[in-house]
mmCIF file of C-alpha atoms and ligand atoms in Angstrom:
data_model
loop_
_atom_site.group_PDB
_atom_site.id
_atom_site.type_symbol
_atom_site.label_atom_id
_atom_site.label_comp_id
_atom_site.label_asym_id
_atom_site.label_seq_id
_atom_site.Cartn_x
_atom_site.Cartn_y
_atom_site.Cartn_z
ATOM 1 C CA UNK A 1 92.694 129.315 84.920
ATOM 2 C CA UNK A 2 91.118 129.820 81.338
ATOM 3 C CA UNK A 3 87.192 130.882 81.511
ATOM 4 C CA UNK A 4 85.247 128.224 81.730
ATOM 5 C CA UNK A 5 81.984 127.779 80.109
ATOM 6 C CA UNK A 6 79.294 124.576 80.937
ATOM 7 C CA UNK A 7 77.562 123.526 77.600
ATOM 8 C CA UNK A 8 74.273 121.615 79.256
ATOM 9 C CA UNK A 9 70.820 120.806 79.790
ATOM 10 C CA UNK A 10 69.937 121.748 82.890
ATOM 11 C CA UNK A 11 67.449 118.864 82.989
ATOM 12 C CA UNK A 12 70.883 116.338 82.616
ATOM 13 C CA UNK A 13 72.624 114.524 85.994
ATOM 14 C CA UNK A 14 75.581 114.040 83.721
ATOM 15 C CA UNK A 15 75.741 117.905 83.675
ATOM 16 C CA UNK A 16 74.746 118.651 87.100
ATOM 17 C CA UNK A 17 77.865 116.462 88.324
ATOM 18 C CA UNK A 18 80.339 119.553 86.585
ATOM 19 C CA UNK A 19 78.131 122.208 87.780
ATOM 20 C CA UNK A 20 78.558 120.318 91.858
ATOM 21 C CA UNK A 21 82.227 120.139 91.562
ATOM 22 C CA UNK A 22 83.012 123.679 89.979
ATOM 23 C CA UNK A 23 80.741 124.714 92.952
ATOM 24 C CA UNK A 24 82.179 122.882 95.728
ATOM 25 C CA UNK A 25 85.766 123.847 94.050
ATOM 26 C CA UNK A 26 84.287 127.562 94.296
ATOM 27 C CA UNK A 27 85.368 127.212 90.362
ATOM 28 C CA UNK A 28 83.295 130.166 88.444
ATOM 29 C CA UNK A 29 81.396 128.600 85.847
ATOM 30 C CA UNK A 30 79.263 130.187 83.064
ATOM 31 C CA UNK A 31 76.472 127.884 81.508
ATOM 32 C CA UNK A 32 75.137 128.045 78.210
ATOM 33 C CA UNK A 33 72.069 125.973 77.999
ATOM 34 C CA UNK A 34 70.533 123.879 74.896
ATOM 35 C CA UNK A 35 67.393 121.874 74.999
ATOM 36 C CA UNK A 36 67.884 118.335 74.228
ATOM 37 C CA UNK A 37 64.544 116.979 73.141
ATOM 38 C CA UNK A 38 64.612 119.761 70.777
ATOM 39 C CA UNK A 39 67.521 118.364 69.045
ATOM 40 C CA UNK A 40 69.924 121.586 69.833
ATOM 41 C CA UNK A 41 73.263 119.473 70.556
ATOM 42 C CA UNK A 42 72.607 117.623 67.103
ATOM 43 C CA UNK A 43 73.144 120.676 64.623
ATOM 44 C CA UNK A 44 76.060 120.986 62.192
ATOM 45 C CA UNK A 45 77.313 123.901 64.602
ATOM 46 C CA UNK A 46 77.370 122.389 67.822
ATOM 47 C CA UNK A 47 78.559 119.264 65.780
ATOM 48 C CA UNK A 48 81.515 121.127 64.622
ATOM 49 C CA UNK A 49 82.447 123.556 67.515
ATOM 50 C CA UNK A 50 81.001 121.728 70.624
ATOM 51 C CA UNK A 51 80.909 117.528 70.720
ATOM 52 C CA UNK A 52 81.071 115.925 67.504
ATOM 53 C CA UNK A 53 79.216 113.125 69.571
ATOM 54 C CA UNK A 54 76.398 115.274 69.695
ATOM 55 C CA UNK A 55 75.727 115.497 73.274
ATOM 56 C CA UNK A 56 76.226 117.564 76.356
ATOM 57 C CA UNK A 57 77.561 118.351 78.567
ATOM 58 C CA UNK A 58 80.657 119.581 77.245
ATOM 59 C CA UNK A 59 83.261 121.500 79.113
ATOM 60 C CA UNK A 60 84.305 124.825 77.483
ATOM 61 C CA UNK A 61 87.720 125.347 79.185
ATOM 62 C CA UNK A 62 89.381 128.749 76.825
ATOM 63 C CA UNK A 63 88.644 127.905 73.266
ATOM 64 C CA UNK A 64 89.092 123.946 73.984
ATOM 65 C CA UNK A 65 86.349 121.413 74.307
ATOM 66 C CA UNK A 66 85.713 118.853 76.576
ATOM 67 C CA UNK A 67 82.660 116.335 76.013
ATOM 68 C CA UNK A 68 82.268 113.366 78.791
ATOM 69 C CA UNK A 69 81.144 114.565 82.160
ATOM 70 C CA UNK A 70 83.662 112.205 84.440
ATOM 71 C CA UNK A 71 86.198 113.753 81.976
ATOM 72 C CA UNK A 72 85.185 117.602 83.050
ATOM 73 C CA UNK A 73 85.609 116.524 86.696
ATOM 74 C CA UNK A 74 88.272 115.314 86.528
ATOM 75 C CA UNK A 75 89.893 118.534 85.019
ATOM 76 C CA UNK A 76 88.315 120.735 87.556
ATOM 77 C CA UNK A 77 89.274 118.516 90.541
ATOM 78 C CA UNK A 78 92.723 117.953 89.515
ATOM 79 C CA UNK A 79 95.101 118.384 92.705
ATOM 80 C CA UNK A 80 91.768 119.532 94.953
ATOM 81 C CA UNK A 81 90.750 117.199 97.838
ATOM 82 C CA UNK A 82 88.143 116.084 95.830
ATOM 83 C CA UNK A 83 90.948 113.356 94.227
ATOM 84 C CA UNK A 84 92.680 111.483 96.546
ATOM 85 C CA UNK A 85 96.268 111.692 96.932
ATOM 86 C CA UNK A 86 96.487 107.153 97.713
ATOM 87 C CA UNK A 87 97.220 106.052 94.215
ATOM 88 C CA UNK A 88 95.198 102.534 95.422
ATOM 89 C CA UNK A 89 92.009 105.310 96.418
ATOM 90 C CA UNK A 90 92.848 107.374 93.168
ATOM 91 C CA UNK A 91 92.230 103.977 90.723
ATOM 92 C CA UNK A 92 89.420 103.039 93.331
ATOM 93 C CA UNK A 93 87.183 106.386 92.580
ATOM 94 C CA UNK A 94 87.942 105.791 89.107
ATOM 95 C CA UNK A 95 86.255 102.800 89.637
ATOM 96 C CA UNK A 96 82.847 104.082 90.701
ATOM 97 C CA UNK A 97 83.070 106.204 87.641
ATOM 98 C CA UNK A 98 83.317 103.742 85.159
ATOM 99 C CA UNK A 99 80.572 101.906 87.539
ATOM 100 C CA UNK A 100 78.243 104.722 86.938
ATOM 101 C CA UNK A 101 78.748 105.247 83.569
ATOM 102 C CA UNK A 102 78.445 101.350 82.683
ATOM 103 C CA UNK A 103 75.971 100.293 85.247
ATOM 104 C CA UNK A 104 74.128 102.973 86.949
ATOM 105 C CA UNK A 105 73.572 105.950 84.436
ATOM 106 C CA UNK A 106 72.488 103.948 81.656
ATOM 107 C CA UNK A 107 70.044 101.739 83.958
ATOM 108 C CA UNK A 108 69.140 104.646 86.470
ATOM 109 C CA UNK A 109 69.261 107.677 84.044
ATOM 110 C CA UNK A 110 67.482 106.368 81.333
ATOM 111 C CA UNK A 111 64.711 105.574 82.963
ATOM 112 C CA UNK A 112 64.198 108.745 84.158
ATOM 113 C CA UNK A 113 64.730 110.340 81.192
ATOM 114 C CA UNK A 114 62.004 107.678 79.737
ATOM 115 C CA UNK A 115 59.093 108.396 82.230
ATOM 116 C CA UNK A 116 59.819 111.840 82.938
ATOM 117 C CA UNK A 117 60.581 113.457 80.049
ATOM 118 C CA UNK A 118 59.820 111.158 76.966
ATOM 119 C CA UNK A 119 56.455 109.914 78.650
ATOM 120 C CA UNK A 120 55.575 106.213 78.765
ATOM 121 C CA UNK A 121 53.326 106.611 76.227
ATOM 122 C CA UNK A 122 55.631 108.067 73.649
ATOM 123 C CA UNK A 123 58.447 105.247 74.125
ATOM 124 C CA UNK A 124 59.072 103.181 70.976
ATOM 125 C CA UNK A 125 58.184 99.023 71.587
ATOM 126 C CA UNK A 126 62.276 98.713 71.544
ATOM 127 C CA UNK A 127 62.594 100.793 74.708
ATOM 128 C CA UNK A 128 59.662 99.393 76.421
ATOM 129 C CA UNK A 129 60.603 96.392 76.138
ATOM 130 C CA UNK A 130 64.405 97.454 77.793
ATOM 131 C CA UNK A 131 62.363 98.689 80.609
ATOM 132 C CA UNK A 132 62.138 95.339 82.628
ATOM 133 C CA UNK A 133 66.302 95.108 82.106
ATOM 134 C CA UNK A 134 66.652 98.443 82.821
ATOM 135 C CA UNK A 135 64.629 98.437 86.326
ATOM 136 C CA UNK A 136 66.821 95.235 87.086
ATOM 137 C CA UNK A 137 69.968 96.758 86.322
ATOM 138 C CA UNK A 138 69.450 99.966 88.187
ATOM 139 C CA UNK A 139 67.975 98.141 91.280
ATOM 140 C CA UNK A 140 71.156 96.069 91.030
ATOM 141 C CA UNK A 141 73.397 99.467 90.654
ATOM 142 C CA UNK A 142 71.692 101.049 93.851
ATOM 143 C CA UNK A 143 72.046 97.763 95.900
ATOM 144 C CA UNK A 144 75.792 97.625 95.490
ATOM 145 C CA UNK A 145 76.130 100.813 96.356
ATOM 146 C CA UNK A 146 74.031 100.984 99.340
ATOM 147 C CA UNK A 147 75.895 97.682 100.841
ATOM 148 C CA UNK A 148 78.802 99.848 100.333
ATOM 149 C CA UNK A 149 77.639 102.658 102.010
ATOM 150 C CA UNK A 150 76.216 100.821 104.718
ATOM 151 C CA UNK A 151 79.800 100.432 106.202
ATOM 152 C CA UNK A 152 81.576 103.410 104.891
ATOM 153 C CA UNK A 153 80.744 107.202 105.016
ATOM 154 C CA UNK A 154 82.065 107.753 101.620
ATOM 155 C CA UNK A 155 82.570 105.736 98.482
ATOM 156 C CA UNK A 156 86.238 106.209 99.022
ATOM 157 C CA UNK A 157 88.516 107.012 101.537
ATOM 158 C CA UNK A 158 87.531 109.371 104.443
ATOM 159 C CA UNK A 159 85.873 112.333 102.851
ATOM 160 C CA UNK A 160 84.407 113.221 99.542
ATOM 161 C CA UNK A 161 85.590 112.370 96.034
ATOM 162 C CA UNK A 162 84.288 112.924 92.571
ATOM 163 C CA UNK A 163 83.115 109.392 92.812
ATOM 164 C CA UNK A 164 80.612 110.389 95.485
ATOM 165 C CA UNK A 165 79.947 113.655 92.947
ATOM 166 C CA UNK A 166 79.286 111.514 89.909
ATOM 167 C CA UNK A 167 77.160 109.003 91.574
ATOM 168 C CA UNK A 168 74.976 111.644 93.348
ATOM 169 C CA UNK A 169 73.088 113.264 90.654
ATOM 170 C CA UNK A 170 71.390 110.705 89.049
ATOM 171 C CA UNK A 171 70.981 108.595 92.520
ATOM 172 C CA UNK A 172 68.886 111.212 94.100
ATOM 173 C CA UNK A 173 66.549 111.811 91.353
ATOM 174 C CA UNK A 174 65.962 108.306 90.873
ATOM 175 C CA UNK A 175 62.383 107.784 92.273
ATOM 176 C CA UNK A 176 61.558 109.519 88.958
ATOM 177 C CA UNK A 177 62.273 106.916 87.265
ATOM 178 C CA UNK A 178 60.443 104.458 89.514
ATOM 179 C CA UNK A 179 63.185 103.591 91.689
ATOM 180 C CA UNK A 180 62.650 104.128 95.745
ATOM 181 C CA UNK A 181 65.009 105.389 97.640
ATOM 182 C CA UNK A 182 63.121 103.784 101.020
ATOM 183 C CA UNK A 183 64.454 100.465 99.785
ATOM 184 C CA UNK A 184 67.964 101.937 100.119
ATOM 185 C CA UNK A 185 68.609 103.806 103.627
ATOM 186 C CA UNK A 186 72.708 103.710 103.751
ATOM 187 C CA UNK A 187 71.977 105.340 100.566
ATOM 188 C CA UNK A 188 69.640 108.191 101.610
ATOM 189 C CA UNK A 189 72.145 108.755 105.177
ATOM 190 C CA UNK A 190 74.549 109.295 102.215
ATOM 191 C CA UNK A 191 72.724 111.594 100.012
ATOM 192 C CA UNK A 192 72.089 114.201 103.298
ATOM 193 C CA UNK A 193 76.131 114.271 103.882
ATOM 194 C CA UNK A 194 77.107 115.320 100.320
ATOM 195 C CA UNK A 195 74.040 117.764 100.701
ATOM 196 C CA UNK A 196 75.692 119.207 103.563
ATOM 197 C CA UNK A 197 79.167 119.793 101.841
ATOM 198 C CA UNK A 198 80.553 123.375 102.057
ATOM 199 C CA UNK A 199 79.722 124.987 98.662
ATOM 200 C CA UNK A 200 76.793 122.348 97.401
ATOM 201 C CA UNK A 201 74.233 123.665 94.994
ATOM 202 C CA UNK A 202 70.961 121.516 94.050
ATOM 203 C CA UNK A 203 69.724 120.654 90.909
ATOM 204 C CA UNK A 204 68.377 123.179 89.212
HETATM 205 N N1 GSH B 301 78.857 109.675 78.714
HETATM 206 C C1 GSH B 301 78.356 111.016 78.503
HETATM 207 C C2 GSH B 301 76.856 110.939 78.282
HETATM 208 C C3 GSH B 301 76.316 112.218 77.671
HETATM 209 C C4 GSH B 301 74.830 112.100 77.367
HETATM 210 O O1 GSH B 301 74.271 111.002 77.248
HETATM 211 N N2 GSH B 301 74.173 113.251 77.244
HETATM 212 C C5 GSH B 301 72.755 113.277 76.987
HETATM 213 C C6 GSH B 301 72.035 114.057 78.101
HETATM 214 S S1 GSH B 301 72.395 113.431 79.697
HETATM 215 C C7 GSH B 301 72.491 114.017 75.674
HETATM 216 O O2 GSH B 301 73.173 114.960 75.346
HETATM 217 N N3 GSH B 301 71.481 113.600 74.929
HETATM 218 C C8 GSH B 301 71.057 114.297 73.751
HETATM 219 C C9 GSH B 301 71.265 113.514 72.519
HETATM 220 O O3 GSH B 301 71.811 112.387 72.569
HETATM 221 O O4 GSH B 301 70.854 114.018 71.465
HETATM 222 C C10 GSH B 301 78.717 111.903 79.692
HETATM 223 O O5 GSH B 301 78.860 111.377 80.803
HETATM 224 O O6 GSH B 301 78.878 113.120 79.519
#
């Protein structure tokens, strides 16, 4: 396989999820790290070599790029375990990521990002005034997926997939953003078992 290089913040759940699966894949991964609130994935460079979307993470696979962190899973995972073989399973984890990119990341995420890095205090009237929609839509997010998990181990199938890799990041570094996990126990039981997968690494 080419070299492969992780363009991140290693503050970002979006780029923790392709750090997880190169690590559970015991994929060799080099990172290369850029701070975001100091505007380092918006100059003309990274704009021209890296994402011209202006964001991490991207996946440096060779000389090719590859922004959109479901995306970079999905090439590492490719024929591993960690994608189901059921073509009705296959769709179904594609289905929890477009979930968390459509309703848990931008509900969940931002609101971390928000408190815990932009400060209350700091957030224009525009994105306080989100916040109520925000809190609704992320409580709503977490509450699906805990009456999932209350009756399966997984999100699909029998073991792992990069659904349950997607949806972890953000999910259990959501209290920073005001959420509580106590108000969600099939969801913490579920947090400990991808913990305990052979080759996990935490946040860093
Ligand atoms: N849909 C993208 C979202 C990427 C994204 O929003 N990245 C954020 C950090 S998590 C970022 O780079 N923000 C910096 C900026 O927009 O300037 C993905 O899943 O990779």
């Amino acid at each position: 396989m080419d070299k492969l290089t992780l363009h991140e913040d290693p503050r970002s759940g979006n780029c923790y999820k392709i750090q997880l699966t190169a690590a559970l894949l015991g994929l060799p991964l080099e990172r290369r790290k850029y701070d975001i609130m100091r505007g380092e994935t918006r100059t003309p460079e990274f704009l021209r070599d890296v994402n011209a979307n202006g964001r991490i993470p991207t996946l440096q696979i060779g000389n090719r790029f590859l922004p959109e962190s479901n995306a970079a899973c999905w090439y590492l995972a490719e024929g591993t375990k960690l994608i189901p073989t059921d073509r009705f399973e296959r769709a179904d984890m594609l289905r929890w990521m477009f979930f968390e990119q459509y309703n848990h990341e931008p509900n969940v995420a931002t609101l971390r990002f928000w408190l815990l890095f932009v400060g209350e205090g700091n957030l224009s009237k525009f994105q306080r005034d989100q916040i109520p929609a925000k809190r609704a839509g992320g409580e709503a997010a977490l509450g699906i997926m805990n009456d999932h998990l209350a009756k399966h181990d997984w999100l699909v199938g029998k073991q792992a997939s990069l659904a349950d890799i997607a949806l972890y990041p953000y999910t259990h570094v959501c209290e920073a953003g005001g959420f509580r996990l106590r108000d969600y126990p099939s969801l913490c039981g579920w947090l400990k078992r991808i913990e305990k997968l052979k080759g996990f690494v935490s946040m860093d």
